[in-house]
Short mmCIF file of C-alpha atoms and ligand atoms in Angstrom, two decimals:
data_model
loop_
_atom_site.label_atom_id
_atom_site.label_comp_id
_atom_site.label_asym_id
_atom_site.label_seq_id
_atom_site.Cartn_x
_atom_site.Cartn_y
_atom_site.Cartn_z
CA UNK A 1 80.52 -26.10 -10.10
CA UNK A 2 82.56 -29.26 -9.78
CA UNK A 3 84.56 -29.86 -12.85
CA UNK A 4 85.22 -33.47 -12.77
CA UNK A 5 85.63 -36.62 -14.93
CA UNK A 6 88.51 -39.48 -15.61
CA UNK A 7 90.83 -41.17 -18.14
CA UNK A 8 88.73 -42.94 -20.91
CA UNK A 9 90.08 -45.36 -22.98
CA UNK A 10 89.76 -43.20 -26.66
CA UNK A 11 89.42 -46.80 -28.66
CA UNK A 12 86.05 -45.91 -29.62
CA UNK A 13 86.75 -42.21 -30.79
CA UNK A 14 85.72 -38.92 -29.98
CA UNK A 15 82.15 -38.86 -29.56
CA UNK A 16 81.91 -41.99 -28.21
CA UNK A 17 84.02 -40.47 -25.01
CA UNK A 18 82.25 -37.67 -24.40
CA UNK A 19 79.14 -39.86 -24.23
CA UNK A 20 80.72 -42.23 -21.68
CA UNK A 21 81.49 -38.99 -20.03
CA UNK A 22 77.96 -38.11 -19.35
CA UNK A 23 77.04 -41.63 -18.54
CA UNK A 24 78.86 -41.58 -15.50
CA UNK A 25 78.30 -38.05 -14.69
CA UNK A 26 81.77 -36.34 -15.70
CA UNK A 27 81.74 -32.93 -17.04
CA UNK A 28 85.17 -33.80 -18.44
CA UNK A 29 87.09 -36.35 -19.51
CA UNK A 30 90.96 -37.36 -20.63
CA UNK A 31 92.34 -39.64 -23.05
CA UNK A 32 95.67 -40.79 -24.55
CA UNK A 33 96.53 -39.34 -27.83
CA UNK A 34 97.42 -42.38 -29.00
CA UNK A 35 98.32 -45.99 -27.89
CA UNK A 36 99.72 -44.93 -24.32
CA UNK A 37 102.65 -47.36 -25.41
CA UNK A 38 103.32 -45.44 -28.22
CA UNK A 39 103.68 -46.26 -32.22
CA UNK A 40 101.75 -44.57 -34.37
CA UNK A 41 98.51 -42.80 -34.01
CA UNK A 42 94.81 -44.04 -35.92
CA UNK A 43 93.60 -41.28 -37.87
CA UNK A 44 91.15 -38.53 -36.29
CA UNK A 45 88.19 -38.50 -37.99
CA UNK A 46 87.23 -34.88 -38.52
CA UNK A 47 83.43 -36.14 -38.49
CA UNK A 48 83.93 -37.67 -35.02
CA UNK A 49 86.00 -34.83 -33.52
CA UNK A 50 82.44 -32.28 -34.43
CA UNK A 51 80.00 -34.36 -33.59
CA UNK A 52 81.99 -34.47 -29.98
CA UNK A 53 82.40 -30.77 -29.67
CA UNK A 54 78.54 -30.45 -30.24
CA UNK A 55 77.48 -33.40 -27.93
CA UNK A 56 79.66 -31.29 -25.21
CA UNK A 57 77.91 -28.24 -25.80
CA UNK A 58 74.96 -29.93 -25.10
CA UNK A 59 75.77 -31.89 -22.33
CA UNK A 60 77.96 -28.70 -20.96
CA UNK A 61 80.99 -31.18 -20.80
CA UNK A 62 84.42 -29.11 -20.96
CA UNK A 63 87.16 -29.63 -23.58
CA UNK A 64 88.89 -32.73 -22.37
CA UNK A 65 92.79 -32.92 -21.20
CA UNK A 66 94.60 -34.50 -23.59
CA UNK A 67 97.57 -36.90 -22.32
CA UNK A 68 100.66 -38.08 -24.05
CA UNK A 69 101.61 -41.77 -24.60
CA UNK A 70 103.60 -42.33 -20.49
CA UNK A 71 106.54 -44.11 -22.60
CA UNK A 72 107.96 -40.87 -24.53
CA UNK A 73 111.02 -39.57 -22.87
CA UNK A 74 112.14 -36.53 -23.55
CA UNK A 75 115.22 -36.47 -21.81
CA UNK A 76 116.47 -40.15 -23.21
CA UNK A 77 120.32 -40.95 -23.06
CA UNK A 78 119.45 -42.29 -27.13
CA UNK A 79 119.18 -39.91 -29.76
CA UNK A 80 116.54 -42.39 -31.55
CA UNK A 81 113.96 -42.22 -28.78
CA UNK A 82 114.29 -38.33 -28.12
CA UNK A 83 113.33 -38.28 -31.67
CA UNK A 84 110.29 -40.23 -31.31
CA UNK A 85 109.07 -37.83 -27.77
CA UNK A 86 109.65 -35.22 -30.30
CA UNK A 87 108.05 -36.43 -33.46
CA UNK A 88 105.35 -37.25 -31.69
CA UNK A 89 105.03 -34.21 -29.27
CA UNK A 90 104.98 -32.44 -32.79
CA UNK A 91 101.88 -34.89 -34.49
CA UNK A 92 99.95 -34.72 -31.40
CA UNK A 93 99.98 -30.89 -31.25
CA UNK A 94 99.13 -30.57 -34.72
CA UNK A 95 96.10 -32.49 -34.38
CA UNK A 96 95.17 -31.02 -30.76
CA UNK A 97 94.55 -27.73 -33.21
CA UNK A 98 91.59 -29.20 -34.56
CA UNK A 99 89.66 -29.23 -30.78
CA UNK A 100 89.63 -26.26 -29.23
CA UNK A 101 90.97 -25.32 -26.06
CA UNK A 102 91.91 -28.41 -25.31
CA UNK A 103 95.45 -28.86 -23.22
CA UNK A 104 98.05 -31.43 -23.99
CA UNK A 105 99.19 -32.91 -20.23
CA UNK A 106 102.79 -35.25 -20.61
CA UNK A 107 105.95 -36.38 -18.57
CA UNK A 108 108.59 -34.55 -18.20
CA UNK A 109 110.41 -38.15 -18.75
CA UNK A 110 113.35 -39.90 -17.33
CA UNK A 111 116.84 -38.56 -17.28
CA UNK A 112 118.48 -42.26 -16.98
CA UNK A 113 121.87 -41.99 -15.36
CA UNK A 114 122.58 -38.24 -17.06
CA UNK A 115 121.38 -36.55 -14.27
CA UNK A 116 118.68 -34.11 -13.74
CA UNK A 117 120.35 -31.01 -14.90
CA UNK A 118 121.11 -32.78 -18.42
CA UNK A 119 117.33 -33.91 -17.88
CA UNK A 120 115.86 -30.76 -18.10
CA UNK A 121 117.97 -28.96 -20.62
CA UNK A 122 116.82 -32.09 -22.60
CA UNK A 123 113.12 -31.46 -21.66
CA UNK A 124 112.97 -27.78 -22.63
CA UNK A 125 115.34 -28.27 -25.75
CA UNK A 126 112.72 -31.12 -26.86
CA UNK A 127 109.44 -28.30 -26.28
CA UNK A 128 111.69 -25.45 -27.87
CA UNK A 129 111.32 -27.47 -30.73
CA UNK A 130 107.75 -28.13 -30.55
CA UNK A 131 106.06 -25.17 -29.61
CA UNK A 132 105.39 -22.48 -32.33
CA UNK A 133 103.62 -18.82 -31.61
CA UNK A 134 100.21 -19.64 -33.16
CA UNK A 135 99.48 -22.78 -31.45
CA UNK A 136 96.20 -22.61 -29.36
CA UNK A 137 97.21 -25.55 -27.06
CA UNK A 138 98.51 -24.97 -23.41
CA UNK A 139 101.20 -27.56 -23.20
CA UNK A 140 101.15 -29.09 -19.19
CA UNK A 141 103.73 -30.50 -17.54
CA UNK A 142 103.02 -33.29 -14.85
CA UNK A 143 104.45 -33.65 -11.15
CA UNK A 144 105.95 -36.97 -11.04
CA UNK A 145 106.49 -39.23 -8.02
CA UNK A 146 110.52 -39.52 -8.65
CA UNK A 147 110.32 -42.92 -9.48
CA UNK A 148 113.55 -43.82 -11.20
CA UNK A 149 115.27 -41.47 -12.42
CA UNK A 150 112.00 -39.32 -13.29
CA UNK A 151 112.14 -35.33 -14.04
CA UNK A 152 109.75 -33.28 -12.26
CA UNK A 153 109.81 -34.82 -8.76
CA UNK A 154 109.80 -31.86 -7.13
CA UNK A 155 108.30 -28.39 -7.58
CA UNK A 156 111.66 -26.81 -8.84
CA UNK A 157 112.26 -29.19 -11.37
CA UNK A 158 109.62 -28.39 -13.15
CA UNK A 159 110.21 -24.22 -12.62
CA UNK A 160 113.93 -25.41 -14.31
CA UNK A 161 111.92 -26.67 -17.04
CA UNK A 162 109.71 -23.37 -17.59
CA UNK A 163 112.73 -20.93 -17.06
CA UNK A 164 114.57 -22.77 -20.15
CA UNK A 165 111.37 -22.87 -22.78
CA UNK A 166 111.18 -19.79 -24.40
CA UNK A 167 107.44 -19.87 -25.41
CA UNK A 168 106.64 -20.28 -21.87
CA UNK A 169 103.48 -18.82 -22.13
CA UNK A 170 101.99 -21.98 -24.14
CA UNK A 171 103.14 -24.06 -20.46
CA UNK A 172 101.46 -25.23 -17.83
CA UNK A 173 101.43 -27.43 -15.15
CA UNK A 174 99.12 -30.58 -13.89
CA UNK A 175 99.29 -31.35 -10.28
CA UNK A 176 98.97 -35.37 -9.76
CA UNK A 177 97.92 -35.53 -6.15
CA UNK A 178 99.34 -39.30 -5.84
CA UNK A 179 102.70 -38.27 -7.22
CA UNK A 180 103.42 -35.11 -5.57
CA UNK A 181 102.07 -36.97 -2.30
CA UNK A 182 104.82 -40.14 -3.29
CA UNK A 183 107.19 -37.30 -4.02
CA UNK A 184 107.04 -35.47 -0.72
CA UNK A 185 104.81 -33.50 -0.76
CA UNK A 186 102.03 -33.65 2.35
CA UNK A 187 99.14 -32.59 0.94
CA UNK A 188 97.14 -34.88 3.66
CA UNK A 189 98.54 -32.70 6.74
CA UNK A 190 99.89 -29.62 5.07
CA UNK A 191 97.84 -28.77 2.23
CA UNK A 192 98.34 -25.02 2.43
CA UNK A 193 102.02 -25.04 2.81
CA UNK A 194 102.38 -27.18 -0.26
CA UNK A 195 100.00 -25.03 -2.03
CA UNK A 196 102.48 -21.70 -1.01
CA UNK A 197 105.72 -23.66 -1.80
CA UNK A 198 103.62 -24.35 -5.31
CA UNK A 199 102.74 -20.16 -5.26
CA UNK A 200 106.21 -19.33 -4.61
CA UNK A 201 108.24 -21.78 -6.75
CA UNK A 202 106.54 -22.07 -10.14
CA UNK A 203 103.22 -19.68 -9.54
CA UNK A 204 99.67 -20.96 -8.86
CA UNK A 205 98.81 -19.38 -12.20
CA UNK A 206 100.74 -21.97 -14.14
CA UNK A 207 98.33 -24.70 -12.48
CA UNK A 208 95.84 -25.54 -15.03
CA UNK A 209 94.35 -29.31 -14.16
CA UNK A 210 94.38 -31.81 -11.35
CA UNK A 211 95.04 -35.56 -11.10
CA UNK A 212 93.01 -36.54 -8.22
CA UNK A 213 94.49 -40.17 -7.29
CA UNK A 214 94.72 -41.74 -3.93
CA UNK A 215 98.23 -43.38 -3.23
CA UNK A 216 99.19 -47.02 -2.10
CA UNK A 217 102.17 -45.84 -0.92
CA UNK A 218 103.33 -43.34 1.96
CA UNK A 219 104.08 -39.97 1.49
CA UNK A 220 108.00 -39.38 -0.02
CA UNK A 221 107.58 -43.34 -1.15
CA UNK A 222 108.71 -42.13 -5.02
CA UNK A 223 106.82 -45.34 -6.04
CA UNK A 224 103.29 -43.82 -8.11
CA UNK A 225 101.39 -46.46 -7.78
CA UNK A 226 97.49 -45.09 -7.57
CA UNK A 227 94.77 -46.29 -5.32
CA UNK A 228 90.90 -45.50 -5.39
CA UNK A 229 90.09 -42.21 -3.69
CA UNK A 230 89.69 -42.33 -0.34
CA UNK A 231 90.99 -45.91 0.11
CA UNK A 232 94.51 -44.97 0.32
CA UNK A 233 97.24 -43.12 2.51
CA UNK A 234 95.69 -39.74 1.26
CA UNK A 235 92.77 -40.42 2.50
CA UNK A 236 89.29 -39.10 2.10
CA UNK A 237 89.38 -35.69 4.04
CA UNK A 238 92.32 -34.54 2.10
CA UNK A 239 90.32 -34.78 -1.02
CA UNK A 240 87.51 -33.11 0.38
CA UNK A 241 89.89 -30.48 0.97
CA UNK A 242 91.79 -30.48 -2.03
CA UNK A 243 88.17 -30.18 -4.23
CA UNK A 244 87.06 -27.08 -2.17
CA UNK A 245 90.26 -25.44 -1.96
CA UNK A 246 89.79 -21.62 -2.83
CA UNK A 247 92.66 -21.92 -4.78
CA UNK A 248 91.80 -25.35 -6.71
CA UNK A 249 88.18 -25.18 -7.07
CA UNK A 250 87.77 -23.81 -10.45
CA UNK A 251 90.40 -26.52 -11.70
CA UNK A 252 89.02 -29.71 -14.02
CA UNK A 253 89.77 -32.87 -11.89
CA UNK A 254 90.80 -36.30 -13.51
CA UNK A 255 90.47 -39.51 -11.69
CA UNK A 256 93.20 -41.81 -12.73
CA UNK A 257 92.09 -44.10 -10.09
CA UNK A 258 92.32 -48.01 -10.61
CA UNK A 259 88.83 -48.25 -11.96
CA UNK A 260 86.23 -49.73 -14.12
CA UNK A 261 83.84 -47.17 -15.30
CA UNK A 262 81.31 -48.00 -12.57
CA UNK A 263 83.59 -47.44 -9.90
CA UNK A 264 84.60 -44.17 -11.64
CA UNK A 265 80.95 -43.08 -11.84
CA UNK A 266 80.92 -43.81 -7.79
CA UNK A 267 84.20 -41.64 -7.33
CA UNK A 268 82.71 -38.94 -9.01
CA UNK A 269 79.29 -39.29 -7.19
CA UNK A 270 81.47 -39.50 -4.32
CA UNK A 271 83.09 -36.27 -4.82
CA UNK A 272 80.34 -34.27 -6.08
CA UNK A 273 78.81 -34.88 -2.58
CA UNK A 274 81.85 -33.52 -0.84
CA UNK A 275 81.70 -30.56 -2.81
CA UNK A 276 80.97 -27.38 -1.13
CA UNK A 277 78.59 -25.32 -3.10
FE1 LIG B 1 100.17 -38.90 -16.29
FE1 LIG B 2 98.64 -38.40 -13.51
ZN1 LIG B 3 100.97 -42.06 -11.86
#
């Protein structure tokens, strides 16, 4: 079965997604953990959070991906806003604990003019302080398009990251098909090599979701700018392939597509269609 939904706006709380969820046919969903520009977070409402997990059961929609605010960095040159990734790494994971399963997706960040190698040690120092033994949350990773000075443009960036985070089993990683496609990687033409240099560098294991976005730009671009699916340099057949890949199938897939929810409900029509059952 296709597991398949997109980014929904959480402004209207728990329940209220997974509803929206089924209303455009999604068996999944993600949402920011908070204003995706950061500041502080609205209180979960433990009322709301149930009355989700039970619509889901219903509905057989899987325990969303849960995605970081896009402006924490990590691996800031300032002290002040490394504190803030962390503080608010820390928050978010103690209130992922209340809805279970659920995985906690974020970027790596930007390493601003300190290089990559201060990046990462950054990165992992920042989840070293996070993590803790009990937690139930897988903690993801995301491929990033190298725009800027971002961490985690290419597939060994990230296995720098893991190697250095000593409760590496709570990691994971979430392949963004538009970024890994704007960071090199030709998953139009070469699917299966990229999939092997994915095996051999950090481990197919460690791949737990999928960002299915088209790209505006071409491949190696470093730009991330996202286009509907099939209406960009990507193109069509590679998603096809991507969805039915023995190796990706059993994934959840996110559309992060430029959308309104209509057009997200056709994407996912779209898809479903394409999927080989
Ligand atoms: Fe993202
Ligand atoms: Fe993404
Ligand atoms: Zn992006």
């Amino acid at each position: 079965m296709l597991r398949i939904g997109c980014h929904l706006s959480s402004s209207k709380g728990f329940l209220a997604m997974a509803q929206t969820a089924q209303s455009i046919g999604a068996n999944t969903f993600q949402f920011f953990t908070r204003n995706p520009r950061g500041g502080a977070a609205k209180e979960w409402i433990q009322s709301d959070i149930d009355a989700m997990l039970a619509f889901m059961a219903g509905a057989d929609i899987a325990t969303p991906l849960a995605h970081a605010p896009y402006t924490l960095n990590a691996c800031a040159a300032e002290e002040g806003i490394r504190s803030f990734a962390l503080n608010t790494m820390k928050d978010d994971l103690q209130r992922l604990e209340r809805i279970p399963g659920v995985m906690y997706n974020f970027h790596p960040g930007s390493h601003v003019k300190q290089g990559a190698e201060k990046g990462i040690e950054l990165i992992a120092d920042t989840l070293n302080r996070v993590l803790w033994q009990e937690q139930s949350t897988t903690v993801l990773l995301e491929t990033m398009a190298g725009k800027g000075s971002e961490i985690g443009r290419s597939f060994e960036e990230l296995r720098r990251i893991l190697d250095r985070v000593e409760l590496s089993e709570k990691m994971g990683v979430c392949l963004d098909t538009c970024h890994v496609w704007d960071g090199g990687y030709d998953i139009a033409e070469h699917l299966e090599e990229v999939l092997q240099e994915f095996d051999d560098v950090i481990g197919l294991c460690r791949l737990k979701a999928v960002h299915l976005n088209d790209s505006m730009n071409v491949c190696g671009s470093h730009k991330d700018r996202h286009e509907k699916i099939g209406k960009g340099n990507i193109g069509m057949y590679a998603f096809e392939r991507i969805i039915n890949h023995p190796k990706l199938r059993d994934l959840p897939f996110y559309l992060e597509t430029p959308n309104e929810l209509s057009g997200y409900a056709e994407e996912i029509a779209l898809l479903r269609n394409l999927f080989h059952i």
